PDB file of C-alpha atoms in Angstrom:
ATOM      1  CA  UNK A  30       7.906 124.137 -70.425  1.00 58.00           C
ATOM      2  CA  UNK A  31       8.920 120.385 -70.341  1.00 59.00           C
ATOM      3  CA  UNK A  32      12.447 119.836 -68.687  1.00 88.00           C
ATOM      4  CA  UNK A  33      14.827 116.918 -69.039  1.00 95.00           C
ATOM      5  CA  UNK A  34      17.626 116.803 -66.651  1.00 95.00           C
ATOM      6  CA  UNK A  35      20.590 114.844 -66.677  1.00 97.00           C
ATOM      7  CA  UNK A  36      23.341 113.915 -64.124  1.00 96.00           C
ATOM      8  CA  UNK A  37      26.223 113.894 -63.924  1.00 97.00           C
ATOM      9  CA  UNK A  38      27.510 116.765 -66.564  1.00 97.00           C
ATOM     10  CA  UNK A  39      30.828 115.562 -66.205  1.00 97.00           C
ATOM     11  CA  UNK A  40      32.551 112.149 -64.984  1.00 98.00           C
ATOM     12  CA  UNK A  41      36.198 110.942 -65.215  1.00 98.00           C
ATOM     13  CA  UNK A  42      36.730 107.020 -64.364  1.00 97.00           C
ATOM     14  CA  UNK A  43      39.264 104.476 -64.639  1.00 97.00           C
ATOM     15  CA  UNK A  44      39.575 101.908 -67.352  1.00 98.00           C
ATOM     16  CA  UNK A  45      37.305  98.733 -66.151  1.00 97.00           C
ATOM     17  CA  UNK A  46      34.942 100.699 -63.967  1.00 98.00           C
ATOM     18  CA  UNK A  47      31.204 101.226 -64.718  1.00 98.00           C
ATOM     19  CA  UNK A  48      29.507 104.532 -64.771  1.00 98.00           C
ATOM     20  CA  UNK A  49      26.128 105.375 -64.386  1.00 98.00           C
ATOM     21  CA  UNK A  50      24.186 108.345 -66.175  1.00 98.00           C
ATOM     22  CA  UNK A  51      20.794 109.637 -64.938  1.00 97.00           C
ATOM     23  CA  UNK A  52      18.116 111.244 -67.007  1.00 96.00           C
ATOM     24  CA  UNK A  53      15.022 112.445 -65.526  1.00 95.00           C
ATOM     25  CA  UNK A  54      11.968 113.791 -66.807  1.00 91.00           C
ATOM     26  CA  UNK A  55      11.083 116.884 -64.385  1.00 90.00           C
ATOM     27  CA  UNK A  56       7.327 117.814 -64.975  1.00 84.00           C
ATOM     28  CA  UNK A  57       5.997 115.140 -67.448  1.00 83.00           C
ATOM     29  CA  UNK A  58       6.042 111.265 -67.746  1.00 84.00           C
ATOM     30  CA  UNK A  59       8.274 109.696 -70.329  1.00 85.00           C
ATOM     31  CA  UNK A  60       7.264 106.322 -71.437  1.00 85.00           C
ATOM     32  CA  UNK A  61      10.288 106.692 -74.181  1.00 91.00           C
ATOM     33  CA  UNK A  62      13.552 108.183 -73.988  1.00 94.00           C
ATOM     34  CA  UNK A  63      16.484 108.213 -76.264  1.00 96.00           C
ATOM     35  CA  UNK A  64      20.175 107.862 -75.625  1.00 97.00           C
ATOM     36  CA  UNK A  65      22.592 109.306 -77.965  1.00 97.00           C
ATOM     37  CA  UNK A  66      26.444 109.543 -78.078  1.00 97.00           C
ATOM     38  CA  UNK A  67      28.403 112.363 -79.946  1.00 97.00           C
ATOM     39  CA  UNK A  68      31.916 112.684 -80.635  1.00 94.00           C
ATOM     40  CA  UNK A  69      33.515 116.164 -80.828  1.00 91.00           C
ATOM     41  CA  UNK A  70      32.337 118.227 -83.872  1.00 90.00           C
ATOM     42  CA  UNK A  71      30.444 115.192 -84.841  1.00 93.00           C
ATOM     43  CA  UNK A  72      26.604 114.665 -85.148  1.00 95.00           C
ATOM     44  CA  UNK A  73      24.303 112.564 -82.482  1.00 96.00           C
ATOM     45  CA  UNK A  74      24.240 108.937 -83.039  1.00 95.00           C
ATOM     46  CA  UNK A  75      21.218 107.226 -81.628  1.00 95.00           C
ATOM     47  CA  UNK A  76      22.091 104.435 -79.407  1.00 97.00           C
ATOM     48  CA  UNK A  77      18.903 103.054 -78.049  1.00 96.00           C
ATOM     49  CA  UNK A  78      15.405 103.380 -77.129  1.00 95.00           C
ATOM     50  CA  UNK A  79      14.443 103.327 -73.415  1.00 94.00           C
ATOM     51  CA  UNK A  80      11.139 102.127 -72.926  1.00 90.00           C
ATOM     52  CA  UNK A  81       9.473 102.207 -69.444  1.00 89.00           C
ATOM     53  CA  UNK A  82       8.841  99.102 -68.028  1.00 87.00           C
ATOM     54  CA  UNK A  83      10.743  96.885 -70.701  1.00 89.00           C
ATOM     55  CA  UNK A  84      13.746  96.331 -72.411  1.00 92.00           C
ATOM     56  CA  UNK A  85      15.547  98.909 -74.566  1.00 94.00           C
ATOM     57  CA  UNK A  86      15.809  98.826 -78.206  1.00 95.00           C
ATOM     58  CA  UNK A  87      19.315  98.967 -79.228  1.00 96.00           C
ATOM     59  CA  UNK A  88      20.423 100.388 -82.542  1.00 95.00           C
ATOM     60  CA  UNK A  89      22.655  98.221 -84.792  1.00 94.00           C
ATOM     61  CA  UNK A  90      26.278  98.072 -83.811  1.00 95.00           C
ATOM     62  CA  UNK A  91      25.538  99.064 -79.988  1.00 96.00           C
ATOM     63  CA  UNK A  92      26.729  96.552 -77.574  1.00 95.00           C
ATOM     64  CA  UNK A  93      23.666  96.172 -75.071  1.00 94.00           C
ATOM     65  CA  UNK A  94      25.776  94.330 -72.582  1.00 96.00           C
ATOM     66  CA  UNK A  95      28.093  97.291 -72.453  1.00 97.00           C
ATOM     67  CA  UNK A  96      25.581 100.182 -72.461  1.00 98.00           C
ATOM     68  CA  UNK A  97      22.927  99.166 -69.823  1.00 97.00           C
ATOM     69  CA  UNK A  98      19.639 100.754 -70.022  1.00 96.00           C
ATOM     70  CA  UNK A  99      17.181 100.839 -67.175  1.00 93.00           C
ATOM     71  CA  UNK A 100      13.668 102.584 -67.462  1.00 92.00           C
ATOM     72  CA  UNK A 101      12.212 101.672 -64.187  1.00 83.00           C
ATOM     73  CA  UNK A 102       9.687 104.680 -63.759  1.00 88.00           C
ATOM     74  CA  UNK A 103       8.085 107.171 -65.976  1.00 88.00           C
ATOM     75  CA  UNK A 104      10.612 109.700 -64.926  1.00 91.00           C
ATOM     76  CA  UNK A 105      13.833 107.933 -64.929  1.00 94.00           C
ATOM     77  CA  UNK A 106      15.954 106.379 -67.397  1.00 95.00           C
ATOM     78  CA  UNK A 107      19.454 105.502 -66.757  1.00 96.00           C
ATOM     79  CA  UNK A 108      22.718 104.412 -68.893  1.00 98.00           C
ATOM     80  CA  UNK A 109      25.459 102.475 -67.392  1.00 98.00           C
ATOM     81  CA  UNK A 110      28.415 102.237 -69.440  1.00 98.00           C
ATOM     82  CA  UNK A 111      30.286  99.107 -68.269  1.00 97.00           C
ATOM     83  CA  UNK A 112      33.780  98.191 -67.826  1.00 97.00           C
ATOM     84  CA  UNK A 113      34.584 101.531 -69.264  1.00 97.00           C
ATOM     85  CA  UNK A 114      37.568 101.936 -71.940  1.00 97.00           C
ATOM     86  CA  UNK A 115      38.974 104.991 -73.472  1.00 97.00           C
ATOM     87  CA  UNK A 116      37.139 104.525 -76.577  1.00 96.00           C
ATOM     88  CA  UNK A 117      34.027 105.025 -74.489  1.00 97.00           C
ATOM     89  CA  UNK A 118      35.004 108.458 -73.940  1.00 97.00           C
ATOM     90  CA  UNK A 119      32.173 110.642 -75.338  1.00 97.00           C
ATOM     91  CA  UNK A 120      29.445 113.198 -74.909  1.00 97.00           C
ATOM     92  CA  UNK A 121      26.257 111.282 -73.872  1.00 98.00           C
ATOM     93  CA  UNK A 122      22.739 112.932 -74.405  1.00 98.00           C
ATOM     94  CA  UNK A 123      19.372 111.700 -73.250  1.00 97.00           C
ATOM     95  CA  UNK A 124      16.305 113.048 -74.835  1.00 96.00           C
ATOM     96  CA  UNK A 125      12.517 112.724 -74.795  1.00 92.00           C
ATOM     97  CA  UNK A 126      10.365 113.562 -77.856  1.00 88.00           C
ATOM     98  CA  UNK A 127       6.688 113.157 -78.806  1.00 84.00           C
ATOM     99  CA  UNK A 128       3.988 114.562 -80.672  1.00 82.00           C
ATOM    100  CA  UNK A 129       0.581 115.874 -79.454  1.00 80.00           C
ATOM    101  CA  UNK A 130      -1.915 118.520 -80.962  1.00 79.00           C
ATOM    102  CA  UNK A 131       0.720 121.347 -80.972  1.00 74.00           C
ATOM    103  CA  UNK A 132       3.018 119.304 -83.182  1.00 82.00           C
ATOM    104  CA  UNK A 133       6.344 117.688 -82.267  1.00 88.00           C
ATOM    105  CA  UNK A 134       8.499 118.373 -79.494  1.00 88.00           C
ATOM    106  CA  UNK A 135      11.997 117.298 -78.511  1.00 91.00           C
ATOM    107  CA  UNK A 136      13.740 117.836 -75.145  1.00 93.00           C
ATOM    108  CA  UNK A 137      17.428 117.227 -74.520  1.00 96.00           C
ATOM    109  CA  UNK A 138      19.251 116.565 -71.063  1.00 96.00           C
ATOM    110  CA  UNK A 139      22.633 118.835 -70.526  1.00 96.00           C
ATOM    111  CA  UNK A 140      24.721 115.880 -71.562  1.00 97.00           C
ATOM    112  CA  UNK A 141      27.321 113.968 -69.895  1.00 98.00           C
ATOM    113  CA  UNK A 142      31.074 114.122 -70.808  1.00 97.00           C
ATOM    114  CA  UNK A 143      32.428 110.960 -69.894  1.00 98.00           C
ATOM    115  CA  UNK A 144      36.376 110.622 -69.712  1.00 98.00           C
ATOM    116  CA  UNK A 145      38.038 107.235 -69.122  1.00 98.00           C
ATOM    117  CA  UNK A 146      41.543 107.150 -68.107  1.00 97.00           C
TER     118      UNK A 146
ATOM    119  CA  UNK B  23      18.055 103.466 -93.673  1.00 71.00           C
ATOM    120  CA  UNK B  24      18.367 107.258 -93.475  1.00 78.00           C
ATOM    121  CA  UNK B  25      20.781 109.801 -94.705  1.00 91.00           C
ATOM    122  CA  UNK B  26      20.894 113.422 -94.513  1.00 95.00           C
ATOM    123  CA  UNK B  27      23.172 116.033 -95.960  1.00 97.00           C
ATOM    124  CA  UNK B  28      23.872 119.322 -95.002  1.00 98.00           C
ATOM    125  CA  UNK B  29      26.861 121.894 -95.435  1.00 98.00           C
ATOM    126  CA  UNK B  30      29.704 121.489 -92.879  1.00 97.00           C
ATOM    127  CA  UNK B  31      30.192 125.337 -92.323  1.00 97.00           C
ATOM    128  CA  UNK B  32      28.500 128.732 -93.016  1.00 98.00           C
ATOM    129  CA  UNK B  33      30.106 132.081 -92.053  1.00 97.00           C
ATOM    130  CA  UNK B  34      28.280 135.267 -91.876  1.00 97.00           C
ATOM    131  CA  UNK B  35      28.321 138.837 -90.532  1.00 98.00           C
ATOM    132  CA  UNK B  36      25.864 140.085 -88.098  1.00 98.00           C
ATOM    133  CA  UNK B  37      22.599 141.287 -89.261  1.00 97.00           C
ATOM    134  CA  UNK B  38      22.750 138.807 -92.345  1.00 98.00           C
ATOM    135  CA  UNK B  39      20.529 136.106 -93.194  1.00 98.00           C
ATOM    136  CA  UNK B  40      21.656 132.550 -93.721  1.00 98.00           C
ATOM    137  CA  UNK B  41      20.023 129.719 -95.122  1.00 98.00           C
ATOM    138  CA  UNK B  42      20.949 126.007 -94.083  1.00 98.00           C
ATOM    139  CA  UNK B  43      19.981 123.517 -96.690  1.00 98.00           C
ATOM    140  CA  UNK B  44      19.050 119.765 -95.698  1.00 98.00           C
ATOM    141  CA  UNK B  45      18.487 117.017 -98.199  1.00 98.00           C
ATOM    142  CA  UNK B  46      17.634 113.490 -96.842  1.00 97.00           C
ATOM    143  CA  UNK B  47      16.945 110.084 -98.159  1.00 94.00           C
ATOM    144  CA  UNK B  48      14.719 107.900 -95.880  1.00 87.00           C
ATOM    145  CA  UNK B  49      12.313 105.090 -94.947  1.00 84.00           C
ATOM    146  CA  UNK B  50       9.362 105.955 -93.032  1.00 83.00           C
ATOM    147  CA  UNK B  51       9.593 109.868 -93.178  1.00 89.00           C
ATOM    148  CA  UNK B  52       7.140 111.637 -90.505  1.00 91.00           C
ATOM    149  CA  UNK B  53       8.845 115.282 -90.572  1.00 94.00           C
ATOM    150  CA  UNK B  54      12.028 117.462 -90.381  1.00 96.00           C
ATOM    151  CA  UNK B  55      13.258 119.008 -87.256  1.00 96.00           C
ATOM    152  CA  UNK B  56      16.073 121.427 -86.560  1.00 98.00           C
ATOM    153  CA  UNK B  57      17.919 121.819 -83.706  1.00 97.00           C
ATOM    154  CA  UNK B  58      20.804 124.440 -82.218  1.00 98.00           C
ATOM    155  CA  UNK B  59      23.787 123.474 -80.442  1.00 97.00           C
ATOM    156  CA  UNK B  60      26.300 125.687 -78.590  1.00 97.00           C
ATOM    157  CA  UNK B  61      29.825 124.244 -78.070  1.00 94.00           C
ATOM    158  CA  UNK B  62      29.966 122.017 -75.002  1.00 92.00           C
ATOM    159  CA  UNK B  63      26.104 122.337 -74.528  1.00 94.00           C
ATOM    160  CA  UNK B  64      23.027 119.888 -75.482  1.00 94.00           C
ATOM    161  CA  UNK B  65      20.903 120.268 -78.393  1.00 96.00           C
ATOM    162  CA  UNK B  66      17.696 122.574 -78.273  1.00 96.00           C
ATOM    163  CA  UNK B  67      14.728 122.035 -80.462  1.00 94.00           C
ATOM    164  CA  UNK B  68      14.209 124.865 -82.779  1.00 96.00           C
ATOM    165  CA  UNK B  69      11.576 123.937 -85.350  1.00 95.00           C
ATOM    166  CA  UNK B  70       9.375 120.979 -86.663  1.00 95.00           C
ATOM    167  CA  UNK B  71       8.285 120.658 -90.252  1.00 96.00           C
ATOM    168  CA  UNK B  72       5.599 117.857 -90.839  1.00 93.00           C
ATOM    169  CA  UNK B  73       3.769 119.209 -93.915  1.00 94.00           C
ATOM    170  CA  UNK B  74       5.320 120.976 -96.780  1.00 96.00           C
ATOM    171  CA  UNK B  75       5.552 124.884 -96.383  1.00 96.00           C
ATOM    172  CA  UNK B  76       7.330 127.336 -94.173  1.00 97.00           C
ATOM    173  CA  UNK B  77       7.104 127.724 -90.319  1.00 94.00           C
ATOM    174  CA  UNK B  78       8.373 131.017 -88.790  1.00 94.00           C
ATOM    175  CA  UNK B  79       9.528 131.307 -85.408  1.00 89.00           C
ATOM    176  CA  UNK B  80      10.896 134.614 -84.568  1.00 93.00           C
ATOM    177  CA  UNK B  81      14.013 135.218 -86.517  1.00 96.00           C
ATOM    178  CA  UNK B  82      14.172 131.550 -87.191  1.00 97.00           C
ATOM    179  CA  UNK B  83      11.947 130.143 -90.025  1.00 97.00           C
ATOM    180  CA  UNK B  84      12.104 126.475 -91.525  1.00 98.00           C
ATOM    181  CA  UNK B  85      11.050 125.064 -94.612  1.00 98.00           C
ATOM    182  CA  UNK B  86      10.014 121.521 -96.135  1.00 98.00           C
ATOM    183  CA  UNK B  87       9.251 120.132 -99.552  1.00 98.00           C
ATOM    184  CA  UNK B  88       8.289 116.378 -99.191  1.00 96.00           C
ATOM    185  CA  UNK B  89       8.345 115.922-102.959  1.00 95.00           C
ATOM    186  CA  UNK B  90      11.970 117.093-103.181  1.00 96.00           C
ATOM    187  CA  UNK B  91      13.224 115.548 -99.853  1.00 96.00           C
ATOM    188  CA  UNK B  92      14.508 118.934 -98.892  1.00 97.00           C
ATOM    189  CA  UNK B  93      14.208 121.504 -96.262  1.00 98.00           C
ATOM    190  CA  UNK B  94      15.924 124.433 -95.035  1.00 98.00           C
ATOM    191  CA  UNK B  95      16.539 126.532 -91.946  1.00 98.00           C
ATOM    192  CA  UNK B  96      16.789 130.559 -92.481  1.00 98.00           C
ATOM    193  CA  UNK B  97      18.635 132.288 -89.753  1.00 98.00           C
ATOM    194  CA  UNK B  98      17.542 136.062 -90.133  1.00 97.00           C
ATOM    195  CA  UNK B  99      18.998 139.384 -88.610  1.00 97.00           C
ATOM    196  CA  UNK B 100      22.071 137.267 -87.532  1.00 98.00           C
ATOM    197  CA  UNK B 101      23.349 137.817 -83.842  1.00 98.00           C
ATOM    198  CA  UNK B 102      26.732 136.844 -82.292  1.00 97.00           C
ATOM    199  CA  UNK B 103      24.803 134.463 -80.122  1.00 97.00           C
ATOM    200  CA  UNK B 104      23.487 132.522 -83.209  1.00 98.00           C
ATOM    201  CA  UNK B 105      27.321 131.329 -83.641  1.00 98.00           C
ATOM    202  CA  UNK B 106      26.676 127.460 -82.879  1.00 98.00           C
ATOM    203  CA  UNK B 107      25.864 123.849 -84.863  1.00 98.00           C
ATOM    204  CA  UNK B 108      22.595 123.466 -86.345  1.00 98.00           C
ATOM    205  CA  UNK B 109      21.358 120.022 -87.031  1.00 98.00           C
ATOM    206  CA  UNK B 110      18.646 118.944 -89.136  1.00 98.00           C
ATOM    207  CA  UNK B 111      16.942 115.677 -87.979  1.00 97.00           C
ATOM    208  CA  UNK B 112      14.550 113.448 -89.937  1.00 95.00           C
ATOM    209  CA  UNK B 113      11.620 112.046 -87.378  1.00 92.00           C
ATOM    210  CA  UNK B 114      10.467 108.531 -88.014  1.00 88.00           C
ATOM    211  CA  UNK B 115       7.985 106.139 -86.237  1.00 86.00           C
ATOM    212  CA  UNK B 116       8.099 106.322 -82.470  1.00 85.00           C
ATOM    213  CA  UNK B 117       9.356 109.757 -82.599  1.00 87.00           C
ATOM    214  CA  UNK B 118      12.653 108.434 -83.105  1.00 90.00           C
ATOM    215  CA  UNK B 119      15.142 110.973 -84.832  1.00 93.00           C
ATOM    216  CA  UNK B 120      18.160 110.734 -87.004  1.00 94.00           C
ATOM    217  CA  UNK B 121      20.328 113.517 -87.357  1.00 96.00           C
ATOM    218  CA  UNK B 122      22.200 115.217 -90.220  1.00 96.00           C
ATOM    219  CA  UNK B 123      26.161 116.114 -89.834  1.00 96.00           C
ATOM    220  CA  UNK B 124      25.633 119.616 -88.507  1.00 97.00           C
ATOM    221  CA  UNK B 125      26.186 122.696 -90.127  1.00 98.00           C
ATOM    222  CA  UNK B 126      28.694 125.071 -87.803  1.00 98.00           C
ATOM    223  CA  UNK B 127      27.544 128.604 -88.537  1.00 98.00           C
ATOM    224  CA  UNK B 128      30.130 131.136 -87.479  1.00 98.00           C
ATOM    225  CA  UNK B 129      28.748 134.734 -87.187  1.00 98.00           C
ATOM    226  CA  UNK B 130      31.435 137.542 -87.739  1.00 97.00           C
ATOM    227  CA  UNK B 131      31.133 141.051 -86.172  1.00 95.00           C
TER     228      UNK B 131
END
């Protein structure tokens, strides 16, 4: 079945630095991918929709200059957390979902646990 | 906007049946899906209901009533490995998902 691979799984960075998270679709082409953020014991909050070859669509309240999304190919979307601060520490998850004759499907990356110190 | 309500926690014993209810208020509803997430892991897709009725996948079944804006996930023959958080999510246009708050299921021996 389809697999979404996310890297790195864990990262610790210093305040003020930037961190890039990669999300790859391994056996299918994803024109759209989604980026979520999840705090401990909380739900997944959609941050943005990553669109291949065009600008990402950000949800209300998400700073697009802080969370840079690039979707330069049909198999790779990246999320860069710029000038990270401790409050950016969270679990970030990418996803690809779609609908076909078999119904709806959704696959998630392994997630990236970001700790900013 | 979208809002989904589901119980925060459910405890049951091995072999039991658990039903997790989900009510929603949305604009642009296309379907309801369910996900399982173990502590420290990423969500995995369990099921999807685009139409009213029951969908069965092994020990797990999901139900939807669009007129009642209500659905549920049924976990049968509970096993210890089913201890996890379960999320309902509304599918909107463009395959965007809005998740409920999650239900933590604790299975006891």
